Coordinates of C-alpha atoms in Angstrom, one line a residue:
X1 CA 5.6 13.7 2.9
X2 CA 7.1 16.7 4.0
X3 CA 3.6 17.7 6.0
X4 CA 3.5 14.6 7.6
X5 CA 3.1 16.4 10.8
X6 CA -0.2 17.5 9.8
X7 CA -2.3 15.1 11.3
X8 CA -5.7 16.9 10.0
X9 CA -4.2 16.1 6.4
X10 CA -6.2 12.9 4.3
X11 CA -4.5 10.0 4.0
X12 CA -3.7 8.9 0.3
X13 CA -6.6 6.8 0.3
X14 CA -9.0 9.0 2.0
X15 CA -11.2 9.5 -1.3
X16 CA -12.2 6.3 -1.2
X17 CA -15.9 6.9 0.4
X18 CA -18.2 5.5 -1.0
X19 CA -16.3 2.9 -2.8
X20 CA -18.5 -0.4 -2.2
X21 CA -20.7 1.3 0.2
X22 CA -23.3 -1.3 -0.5
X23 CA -21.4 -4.0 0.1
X24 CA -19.5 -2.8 3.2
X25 CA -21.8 -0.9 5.1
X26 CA -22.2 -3.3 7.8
X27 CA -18.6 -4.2 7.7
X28 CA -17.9 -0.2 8.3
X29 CA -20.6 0.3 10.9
X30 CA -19.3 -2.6 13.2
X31 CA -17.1 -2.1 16.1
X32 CA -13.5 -2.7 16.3
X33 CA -12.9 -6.3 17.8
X34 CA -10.3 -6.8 20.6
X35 CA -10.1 -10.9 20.8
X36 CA -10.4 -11.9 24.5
X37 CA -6.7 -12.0 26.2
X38 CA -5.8 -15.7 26.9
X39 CA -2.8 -16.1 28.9
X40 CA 0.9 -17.3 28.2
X41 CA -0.3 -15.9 24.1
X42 CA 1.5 -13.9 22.7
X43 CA -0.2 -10.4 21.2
X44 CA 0.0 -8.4 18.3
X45 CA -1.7 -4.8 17.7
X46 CA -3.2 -4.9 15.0
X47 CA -4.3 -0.4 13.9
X48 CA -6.5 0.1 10.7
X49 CA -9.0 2.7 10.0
X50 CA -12.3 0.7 10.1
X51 CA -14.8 3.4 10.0
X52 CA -15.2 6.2 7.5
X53 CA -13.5 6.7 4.8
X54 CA -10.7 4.6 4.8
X55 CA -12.8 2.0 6.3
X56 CA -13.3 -0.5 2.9
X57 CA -9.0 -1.3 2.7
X58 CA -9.0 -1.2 6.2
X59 CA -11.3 -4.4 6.5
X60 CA -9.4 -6.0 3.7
X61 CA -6.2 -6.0 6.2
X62 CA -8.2 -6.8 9.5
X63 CA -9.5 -9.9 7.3
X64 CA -6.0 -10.3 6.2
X65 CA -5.0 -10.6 9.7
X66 CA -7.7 -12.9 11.0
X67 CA -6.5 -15.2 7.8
X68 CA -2.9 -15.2 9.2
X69 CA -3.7 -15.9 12.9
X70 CA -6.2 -18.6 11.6
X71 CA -3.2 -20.4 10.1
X72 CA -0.6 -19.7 12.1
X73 CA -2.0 -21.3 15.1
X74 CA -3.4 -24.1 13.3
X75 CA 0.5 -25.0 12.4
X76 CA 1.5 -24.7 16.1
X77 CA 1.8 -20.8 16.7
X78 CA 4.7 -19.3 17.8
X79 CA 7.1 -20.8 19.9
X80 CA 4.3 -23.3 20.7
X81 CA 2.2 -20.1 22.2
X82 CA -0.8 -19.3 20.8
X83 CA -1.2 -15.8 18.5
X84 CA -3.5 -13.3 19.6
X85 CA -4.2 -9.9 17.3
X86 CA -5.8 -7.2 19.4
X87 CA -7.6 -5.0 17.2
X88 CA -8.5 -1.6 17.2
X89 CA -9.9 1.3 14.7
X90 CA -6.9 3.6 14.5
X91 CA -9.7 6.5 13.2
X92 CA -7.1 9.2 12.5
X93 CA -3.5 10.0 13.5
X94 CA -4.1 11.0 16.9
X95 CA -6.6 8.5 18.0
X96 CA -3.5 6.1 16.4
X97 CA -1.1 7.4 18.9
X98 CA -3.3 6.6 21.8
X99 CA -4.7 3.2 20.6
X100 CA -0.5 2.2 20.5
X101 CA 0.4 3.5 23.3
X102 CA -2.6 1.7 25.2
X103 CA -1.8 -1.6 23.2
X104 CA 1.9 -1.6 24.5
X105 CA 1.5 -0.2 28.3
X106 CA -2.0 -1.7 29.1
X107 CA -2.2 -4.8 26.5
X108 CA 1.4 -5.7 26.1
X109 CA 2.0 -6.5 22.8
X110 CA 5.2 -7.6 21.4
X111 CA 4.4 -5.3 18.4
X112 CA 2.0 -3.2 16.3
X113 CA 1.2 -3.9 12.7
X114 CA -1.0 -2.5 10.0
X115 CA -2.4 1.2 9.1
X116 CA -2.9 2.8 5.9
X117 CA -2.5 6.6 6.2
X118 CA 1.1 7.7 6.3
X119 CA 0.3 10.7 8.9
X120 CA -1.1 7.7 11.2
X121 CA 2.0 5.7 10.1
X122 CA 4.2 8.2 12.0
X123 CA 2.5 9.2 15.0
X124 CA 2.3 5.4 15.2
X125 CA 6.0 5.1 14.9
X126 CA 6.6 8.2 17.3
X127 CA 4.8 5.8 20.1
X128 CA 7.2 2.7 18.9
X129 CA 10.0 4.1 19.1
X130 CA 9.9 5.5 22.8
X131 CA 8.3 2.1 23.9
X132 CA 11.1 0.3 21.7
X133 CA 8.5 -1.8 20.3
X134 CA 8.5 -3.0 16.8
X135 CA 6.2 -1.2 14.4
X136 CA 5.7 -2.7 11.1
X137 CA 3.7 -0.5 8.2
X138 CA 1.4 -2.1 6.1
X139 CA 0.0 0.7 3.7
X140 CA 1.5 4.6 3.9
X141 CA 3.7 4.8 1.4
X142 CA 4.8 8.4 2.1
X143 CA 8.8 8.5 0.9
X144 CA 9.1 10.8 4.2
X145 CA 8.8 7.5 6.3
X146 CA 11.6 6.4 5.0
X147 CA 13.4 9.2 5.2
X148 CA 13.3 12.0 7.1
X149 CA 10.5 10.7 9.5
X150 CA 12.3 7.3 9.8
X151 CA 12.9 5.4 13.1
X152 CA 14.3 2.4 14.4
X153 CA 11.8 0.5 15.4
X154 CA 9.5 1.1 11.8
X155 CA 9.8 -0.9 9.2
X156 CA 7.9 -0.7 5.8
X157 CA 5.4 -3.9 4.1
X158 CA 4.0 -1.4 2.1
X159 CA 6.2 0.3 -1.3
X160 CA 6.7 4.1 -1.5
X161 CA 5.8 6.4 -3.1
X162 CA 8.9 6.2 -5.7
X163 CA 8.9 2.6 -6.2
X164 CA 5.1 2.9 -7.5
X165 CA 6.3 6.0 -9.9
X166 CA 9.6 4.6 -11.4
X167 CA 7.3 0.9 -11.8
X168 CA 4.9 2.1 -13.8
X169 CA 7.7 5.0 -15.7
X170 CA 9.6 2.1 -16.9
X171 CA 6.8 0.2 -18.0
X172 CA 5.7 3.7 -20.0
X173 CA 9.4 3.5 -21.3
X174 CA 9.3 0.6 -23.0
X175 CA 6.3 1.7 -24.8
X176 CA 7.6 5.1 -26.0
X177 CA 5.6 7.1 -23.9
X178 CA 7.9 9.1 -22.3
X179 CA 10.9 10.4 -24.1
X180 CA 9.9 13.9 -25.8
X181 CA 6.2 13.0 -24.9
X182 CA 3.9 15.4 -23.4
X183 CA 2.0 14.6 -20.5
X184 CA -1.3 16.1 -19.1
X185 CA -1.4 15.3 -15.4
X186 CA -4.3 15.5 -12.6
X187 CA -3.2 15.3 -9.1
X188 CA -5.1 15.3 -6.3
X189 CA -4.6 18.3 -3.7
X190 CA -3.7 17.3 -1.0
X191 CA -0.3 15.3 0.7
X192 CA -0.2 12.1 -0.9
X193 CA -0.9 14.1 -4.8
X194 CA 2.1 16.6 -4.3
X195 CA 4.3 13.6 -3.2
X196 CA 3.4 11.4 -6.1
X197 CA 3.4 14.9 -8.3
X198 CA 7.3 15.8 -6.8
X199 CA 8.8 11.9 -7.9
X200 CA 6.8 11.9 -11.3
X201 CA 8.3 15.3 -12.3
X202 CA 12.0 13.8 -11.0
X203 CA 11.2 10.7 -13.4
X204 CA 10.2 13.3 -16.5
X205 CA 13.0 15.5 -16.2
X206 CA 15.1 12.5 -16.0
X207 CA 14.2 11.1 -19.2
X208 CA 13.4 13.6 -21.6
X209 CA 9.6 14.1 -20.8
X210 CA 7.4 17.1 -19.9
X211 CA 4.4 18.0 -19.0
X212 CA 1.6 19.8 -20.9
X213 CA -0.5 20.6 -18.1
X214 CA -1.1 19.9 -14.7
X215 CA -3.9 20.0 -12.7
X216 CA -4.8 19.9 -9.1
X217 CA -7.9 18.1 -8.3
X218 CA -9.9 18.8 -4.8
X219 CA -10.1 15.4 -3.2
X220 CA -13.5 15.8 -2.9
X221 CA -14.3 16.5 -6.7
X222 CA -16.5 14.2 -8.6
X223 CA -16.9 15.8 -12.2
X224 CA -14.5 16.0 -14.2
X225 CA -16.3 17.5 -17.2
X226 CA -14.2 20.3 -17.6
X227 CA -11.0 18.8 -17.2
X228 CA -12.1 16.2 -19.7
X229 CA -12.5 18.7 -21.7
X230 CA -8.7 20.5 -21.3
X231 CA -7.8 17.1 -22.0
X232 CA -9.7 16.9 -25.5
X233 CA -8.3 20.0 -26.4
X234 CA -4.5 19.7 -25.6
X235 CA -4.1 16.3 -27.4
X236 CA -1.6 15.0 -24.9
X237 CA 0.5 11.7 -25.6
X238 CA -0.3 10.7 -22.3
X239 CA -3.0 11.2 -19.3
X240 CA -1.4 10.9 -16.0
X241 CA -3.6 10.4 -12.9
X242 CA -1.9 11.2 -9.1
X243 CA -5.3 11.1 -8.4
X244 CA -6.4 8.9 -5.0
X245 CA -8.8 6.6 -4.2
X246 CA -12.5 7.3 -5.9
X247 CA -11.6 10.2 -7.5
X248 CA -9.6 7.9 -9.8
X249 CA -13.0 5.5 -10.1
X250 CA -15.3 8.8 -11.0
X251 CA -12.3 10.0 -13.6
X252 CA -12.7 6.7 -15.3
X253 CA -15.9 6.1 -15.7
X254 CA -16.5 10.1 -17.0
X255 CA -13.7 9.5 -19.6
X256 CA -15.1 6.5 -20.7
X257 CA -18.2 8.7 -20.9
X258 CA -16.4 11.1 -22.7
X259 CA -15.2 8.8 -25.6
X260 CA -11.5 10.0 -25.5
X261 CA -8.7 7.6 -26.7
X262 CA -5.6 9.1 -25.4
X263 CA -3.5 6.6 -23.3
X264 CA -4.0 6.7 -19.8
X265 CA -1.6 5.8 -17.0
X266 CA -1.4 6.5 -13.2
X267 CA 1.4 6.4 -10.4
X268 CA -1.1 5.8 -7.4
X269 CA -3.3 2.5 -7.1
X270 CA -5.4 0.0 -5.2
X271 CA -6.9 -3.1 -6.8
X272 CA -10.5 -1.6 -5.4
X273 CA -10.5 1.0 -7.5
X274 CA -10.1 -1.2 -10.9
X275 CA -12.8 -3.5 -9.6
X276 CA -14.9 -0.4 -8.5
X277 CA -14.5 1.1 -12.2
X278 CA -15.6 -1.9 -13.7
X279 CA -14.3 -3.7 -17.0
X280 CA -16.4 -1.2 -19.2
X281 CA -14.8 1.6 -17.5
X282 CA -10.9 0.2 -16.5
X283 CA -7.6 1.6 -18.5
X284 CA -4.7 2.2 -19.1
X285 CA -1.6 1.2 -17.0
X286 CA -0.9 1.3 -13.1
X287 CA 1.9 0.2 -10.7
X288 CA 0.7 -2.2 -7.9
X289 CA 2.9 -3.8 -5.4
X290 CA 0.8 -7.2 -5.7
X291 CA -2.4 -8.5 -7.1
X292 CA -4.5 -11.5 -6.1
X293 CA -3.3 -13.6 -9.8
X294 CA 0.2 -13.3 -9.8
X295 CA 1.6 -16.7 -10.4
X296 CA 3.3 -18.8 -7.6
X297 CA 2.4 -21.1 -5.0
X298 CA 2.2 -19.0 -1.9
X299 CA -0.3 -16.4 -3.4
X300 CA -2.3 -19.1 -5.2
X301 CA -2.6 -20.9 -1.3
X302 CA -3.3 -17.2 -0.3
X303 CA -5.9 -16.5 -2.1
X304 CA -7.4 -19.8 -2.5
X305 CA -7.8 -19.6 1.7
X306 CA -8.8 -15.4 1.5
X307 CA -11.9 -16.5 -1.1
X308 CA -12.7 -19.5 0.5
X309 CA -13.3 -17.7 4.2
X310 CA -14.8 -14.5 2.5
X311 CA -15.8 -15.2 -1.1
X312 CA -13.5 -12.4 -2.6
X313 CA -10.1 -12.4 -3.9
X314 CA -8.3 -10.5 -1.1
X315 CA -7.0 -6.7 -2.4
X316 CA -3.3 -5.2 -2.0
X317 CA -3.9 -4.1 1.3
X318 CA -4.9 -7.5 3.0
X319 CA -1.3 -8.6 1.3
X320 CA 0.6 -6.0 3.1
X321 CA -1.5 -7.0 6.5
X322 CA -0.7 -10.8 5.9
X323 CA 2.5 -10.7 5.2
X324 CA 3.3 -8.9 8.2
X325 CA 2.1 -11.0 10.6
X326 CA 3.5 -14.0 8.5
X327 CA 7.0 -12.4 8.3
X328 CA 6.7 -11.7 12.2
X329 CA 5.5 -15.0 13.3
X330 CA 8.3 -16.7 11.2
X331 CA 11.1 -14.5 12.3
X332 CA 10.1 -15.1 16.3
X333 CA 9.9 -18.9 15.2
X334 CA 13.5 -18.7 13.5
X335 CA 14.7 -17.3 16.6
X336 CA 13.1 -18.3 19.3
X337 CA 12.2 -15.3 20.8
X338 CA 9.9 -12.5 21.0
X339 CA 12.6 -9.9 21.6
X340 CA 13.0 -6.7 19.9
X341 CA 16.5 -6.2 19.3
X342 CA 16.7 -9.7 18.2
X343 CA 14.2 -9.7 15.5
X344 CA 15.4 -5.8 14.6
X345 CA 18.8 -7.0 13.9
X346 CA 17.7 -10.2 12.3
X347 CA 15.7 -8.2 9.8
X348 CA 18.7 -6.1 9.4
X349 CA 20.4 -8.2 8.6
X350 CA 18.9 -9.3 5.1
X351 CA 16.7 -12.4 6.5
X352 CA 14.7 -13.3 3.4
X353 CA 11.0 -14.0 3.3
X354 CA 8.3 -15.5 0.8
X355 CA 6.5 -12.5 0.2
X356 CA 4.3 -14.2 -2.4
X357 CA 6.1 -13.3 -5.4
X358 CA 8.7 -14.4 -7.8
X359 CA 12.0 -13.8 -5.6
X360 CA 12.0 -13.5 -1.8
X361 CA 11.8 -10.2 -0.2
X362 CA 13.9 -8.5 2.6
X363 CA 14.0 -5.3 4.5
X364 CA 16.9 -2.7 3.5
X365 CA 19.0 -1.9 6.7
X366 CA 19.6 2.0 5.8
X367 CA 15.9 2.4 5.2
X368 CA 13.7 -0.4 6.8
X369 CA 11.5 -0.6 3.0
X370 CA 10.7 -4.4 2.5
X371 CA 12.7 -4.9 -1.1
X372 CA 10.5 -6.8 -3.3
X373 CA 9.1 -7.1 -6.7
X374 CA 6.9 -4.5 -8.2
X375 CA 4.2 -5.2 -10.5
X376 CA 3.0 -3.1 -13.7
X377 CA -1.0 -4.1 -15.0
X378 CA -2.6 -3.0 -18.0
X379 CA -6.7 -2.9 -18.1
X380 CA -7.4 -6.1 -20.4
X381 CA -10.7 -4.6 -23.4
X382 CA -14.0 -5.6 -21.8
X383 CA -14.5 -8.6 -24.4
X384 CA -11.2 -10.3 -22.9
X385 CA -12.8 -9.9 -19.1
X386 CA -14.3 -13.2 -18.0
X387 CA -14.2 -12.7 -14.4
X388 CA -15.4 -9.5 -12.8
X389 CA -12.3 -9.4 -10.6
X390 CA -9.8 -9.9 -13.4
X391 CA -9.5 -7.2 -15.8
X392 CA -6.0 -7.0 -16.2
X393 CA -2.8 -8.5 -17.2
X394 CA 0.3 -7.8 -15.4
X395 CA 4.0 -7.9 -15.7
X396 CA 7.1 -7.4 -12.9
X397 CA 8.4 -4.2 -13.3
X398 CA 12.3 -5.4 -12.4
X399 CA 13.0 -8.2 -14.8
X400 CA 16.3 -8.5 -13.7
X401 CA 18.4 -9.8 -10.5
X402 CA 17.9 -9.3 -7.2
X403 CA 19.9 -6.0 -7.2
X404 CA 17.6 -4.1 -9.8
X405 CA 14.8 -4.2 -7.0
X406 CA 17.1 -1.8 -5.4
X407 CA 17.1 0.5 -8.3
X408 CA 13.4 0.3 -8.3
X409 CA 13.7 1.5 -4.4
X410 CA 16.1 4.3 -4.6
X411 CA 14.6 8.1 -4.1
X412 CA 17.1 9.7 -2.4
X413 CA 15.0 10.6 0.3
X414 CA 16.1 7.5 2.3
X415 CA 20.0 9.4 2.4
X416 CA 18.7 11.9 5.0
X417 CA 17.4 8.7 7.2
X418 CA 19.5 8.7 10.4
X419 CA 18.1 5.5 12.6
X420 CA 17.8 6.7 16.2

């Protein structure tokens, strides 16, 4: 985003308080947890907001994370070292900054993973870069990352912000909902809303849409009565929500409320916020960059293990957190080494990865964005629902070779990316 800089700016998922504040409470109020040091391991840093209000997704990845450590040692670690995650509450960007640079001067680490708000996500990568330590992003999705704020030493789990929009465009595409359709729009005012706002008005004008209104939502607004309203009267084809975190919960359940049967859609998602709505109260179709019952072996063993140890599914986010310590682990395994340059230019390199999904994922070399399958769902009716987690069906957005994931990953912000 171009106000990355900001650092007093919400992250994209800062609405989320509240969102299962009764059953995270403790979770939020407890302490970040730095494992005891045992020597000869070798140490990741493992930043996450795990207080306020980013605190809910941020325990879904530090549970992630625990998960992948669990396993990895139990199959011999790395290099036949044990795996240690030192963890810490990033809190906000500049507590970040200090929390990295401490992990890599005092604690050593051979790299940081995790976070989840892109202006975090770039201080972060600031400190990894003059350190030459790996960083490897697990939830900002900001298209600056991977642009103009992009570094050598970052690298991206998590999708942007234009692989979310063009998912769920083409999905809207193939139902006629875009070509000379007009859409009524609600973003959220703030960083992550006028990003997502920029790339869906790039998608419209690129295939014959428009817009019949658009709104910008304070990110602390929870009625929506007379928007709902606006709505009623303009008789869009479409309602768009770049809406974040519980403001898209409270907008679903009020136009539920409301009775209106226009088709919903949004560009911006976490699978929270469908389970937070609730199958009475869950439409329309969303872009997600994986869900907990997508089909193959490795996120059937994933989640299988994630429920068993915690008695959830695990959300998007503790995806993005295991898989980067899996695709770490394996790539110091592969190579026998702990080195920077060495796993940097093996990842460069186009090393391929079981990212859970239906084809293998990689990191693009101009960009450092893990290439992988995208995923459209569409809110099953409330008779179909026969598990409270499960109220959707879902599709891959790319249906085609390896090379369409590309297409999918293209914004043009990743042309002014100069790797330094």
């Amino acid at each position: 985003m171009s106000d990355l800089s900001k650092t007093n700016r919400l992250s994209r998922r800062q609405a989320l308080a509240g969102l299962g504040a009764g059953t995270a409470a403790g979770l939020i109020a407890s302490p970040s947890i730095i494992l005891a040091q045992t020597p000869d391991a070798i140490r990741f840093g493992h930043l996450t907001p795990r207080t306020g209000f980013l605190g809910p997704l941020g325990e879904y990845g530090v549970m992630a994370v625990d998960l992948a450590v669990e396993e990895i040692n139990a199959a011999g670690g790395v290099n036949g070292r044990k795996l240690e995650a030192l963890k810490e509450d990033s809190v906000n960007p500049q507590t970040a900054s200090t929390k990295a640079e401490r992990m890599i001067e005092r604690d050593k680490v051979t790299c940081i993973l995790g976070e989840i708000s892109s202006a975090s996500c770039l201080t972060i990568s600031q400190v990894a870069a003059r350190n030459k330590t790996l960083f490897v992003n697990t939830g900002g999705n900001s298209d600056a990352l991977r642009g103009e704020s992009c570094n050598r030493y970052m690298f991206h789990v998590e999708h942007q912000n234009s692989m979310y929009v063009k998912s769920c465009g083409r999905s809207l595409m193939a139902q006629g909902l875009v070509k000379g359709k007009k859409w009524f729009s609600l973003t959220a005012d703030y960083a992550f809303g006028h990003d997502l706002l920029k790339v869906a008005k790039r998608f419209m004008e690129a295939n014959g849409g428009q817009f019949a209104a658009d709104k910008l939502v304070p990110t602390d607004a929870t009625d929506f009565s007379a928007l709902l309203l606006e709505i009623r009267a303009a008789k869009p084809d479409l309602v768009i929500s770049n809406l974040a975190g519980n403001q898209i919960t409270n907008f679903l359940k009020q136009y539920a409320e409301f009775g209106l049967t226009f088709p919903v859609a949004g560009f911006g998602f976490d699978t929270a916020l469908a389970w937070a709505a609730g199958k009475d109260n869950f439409a329309g179709i969303w872009p997600c960059v994986w869900h907990h019952l997508i089909d193959t072996p490795g996120t059937k063993a994933f989640v299988a293990a994630f429920t068993k140890k915690y008695g959830k599914p695990p959300e998007n986010q503790a995806w993005g957190d295991y898989m980067a310590v899996k695709i770490m682990a394996q790539s110091m395994n592969e190579l026998k080494s702990t080195e920077t340059a060495k796993i940097l230019e093996h990842w460069e390199k186009g090393a391929k990865f079981d990212v859970l999904k239906g084809r293998p994922g990689y990191f693009r070399a101009s960009d450092h964005q893990l290439i992988s399958e995208m995923y459209t769902i569409t809110a099953l009716p409330p008779a179909q629902v026969k598990n409270p987690w499960d109220l959707f069906t879902s599709s891959p957005a790319v249906p085609g070779p390896n090379e369409d994931m590309e297409v999918i990953a293209t914004s043009g912000d990743e042309a002014v990316c100069k790797m330094s």
